[in-house]
């Protein structure tokens, strides 16, 4: 096996791309330079394996191996990161897909069905605020007419960002016609596999989750001369809301996070006029999620009344519950005696599943459970176990002479 | 009187410079284009009055009228604004100084002492975080060695920002040797004059005040998969601290504001690793201010212990109590029967007073008390009354044949 195909060498190739020298975390925002470099790296890796990459008009990529009969098996993940994210979230699935293809060839497998390796753009929604934007557009869950109105934090329109990366949205989107089954390998973002003491697991479901923008508006004023009782300070309404969201989620075993803020005018000596905060909320059912967000908003409205501020809540990127194909998960889990576990994280696999494609996810153990952080980690032995597990899954799904 | 010297015409000249089309507020940050335009405008206005402007190496400006005997009387204010600030805070003092000079000439006054009109840079500290930076450097309250380490939000060093505005810090600073007395006219930033139903007042004192940077550090993590009880979320520590600061200040009749925030990584789906928040605090005595900040920090530390986060507090730009020359204030107040009132806002006048220069402030009524906001306002009749009051004050201080 050539060194270029080795998992660890691919991992070392990727290590410096988009890494912050100060935090060690990754900034691989879509359609910016690091992500463009990763797209070129993917083309090179596929070329080294004799595969041709199709890149669509927005940067989604797929390379197919084999032209066997019937619907194919797509595997892969994403290469973008959250702001200051970890190395594994996304890239582990892409590198493992390439390494699993190598493993299948080493095993002498000739798949009866084509196997594709895919990369979806803007999975994290870190730039345009819509998670899984690439797979949403490809499946039609989001239309281009909806997406083209999106702007990033600097006011750049989506189409201009894409064009700036040398892509042309009018060139069209990836077709999923050839995809019979989708399998996404991903680093686990919790500690279920640690608790179960196994390196690999299959996914049962994705919790419903979403993002809601809370615009708290008040009255800008002088921080020194304005008496406390004369203020309409939206920062206070926000602060109480952040504490309330945390408490509600904690009491119910759900998740609520305010991790992103924008303050106007954001001056030290001025009471703010506007605090915009994004709520990331997740719960075990659609109803529980709706109740959680409604309760946070109720408490925020109540406090706004007392602060003399106002609140507008706008849903962004809300995803309902996704239950993966249970028969498929059970069949694949049996290959290695792997557990089947839920996740609270959104994935392109959830979007493809919701679009009616039979979908499975393979998780690789994360010793600390930490993710979306420079501290995100997975052990090399576990990653290699993940590659072998993915190869087993692909062989099972694509069928082959030796497994038939 | 030429139209160019008219108060209202000067006001109209300034209205569009650095104004936001969306909010109507002003962005006149030091050493950026709008402020450079204002510096040129000041030179033109002085030239139209036969005065020559001296601009020092960092952009402080002064123009002297007359070369009479003895120490001179300096008046003026600043032209920079907070982010999204009002039209009056600063410019009213500069425009009124020019208009008062016109009024003195109209009255046929020939001052026995020279009268200077001055403009100090970066009074608001909106760019480099140090309020009254221009007057602090001129008086030596801050040294250049201290200031040159300052960077703005984009990481630009002070010296580079100044050089970018076509200035050369090595050219030296304004000399105050000629200044016997300083008088700053300013829009009031509270409602004392409204309550007293008068257009003009004199200042008695400035409350001690300052800025403290609170760095709340936690553990970045996935907003979906990390259980609430496993988090070390610095946003929660911050939120409780913002509410505590407000409550402490409210109970004690003091001021505490968190108006500026920076969040890392500031991603919707990540628990933050770092929340940096700036506390603006003011109190009626140095001891009360120290106690207020200590109590806020104590509550923040306590919550940090519960959240598993950490806190570092760094004082920035702390100013002790300033009591203006009481005899001078009484003498000037008697000219118009004006009240003498305190303020909670910092001013260059406070810096010059602390440097041992006999100093007074003239306030002009603000109908709503709102300041550091696009809604800041003063009525034209009150502004013109302010100009006449300033002319009376300058005539009194500079002496003259007709008043002798």
Short mmCIF file of C-alpha atoms in Angstrom, two decimals, chain B residues 9 25 59 72 98 117 148 174 196 198 211 222 246 252 302-303 317 321 331 384 389 392:
data_model
loop_
_atom_site.label_atom_id
_atom_site.label_comp_id
_atom_site.label_asym_id
_atom_site.label_seq_id
_atom_site.Cartn_x
_atom_site.Cartn_y
_atom_site.Cartn_z
CA UNK B 9 -24.09 76.23 9.63
CA UNK B 25 -25.60 57.44 14.94
CA UNK B 59 -3.62 64.67 16.32
CA UNK B 72 -4.07 81.87 28.41
CA UNK B 98 -15.60 78.65 17.62
CA UNK B 117 -9.49 76.52 21.04
CA UNK B 148 2.36 52.41 22.40
CA UNK B 174 0.97 69.69 22.41
CA UNK B 196 -33.79 72.51 37.36
CA UNK B 198 -32.28 75.85 33.09
CA UNK B 211 -13.07 50.07 32.95
CA UNK B 222 -20.23 20.62 21.46
CA UNK B 246 -26.53 45.72 37.70
CA UNK B 252 -26.09 51.67 45.93
CA UNK B 302 -18.03 32.56 43.42
CA UNK B 303 -20.07 31.63 40.35
CA UNK B 317 -8.38 53.27 32.30
CA UNK B 321 -12.44 61.43 41.72
CA UNK B 331 -17.25 82.77 40.19
CA UNK B 384 -27.05 79.03 21.42
CA UNK B 389 -22.57 81.49 28.30
CA UNK B 392 -19.32 85.28 28.97
#
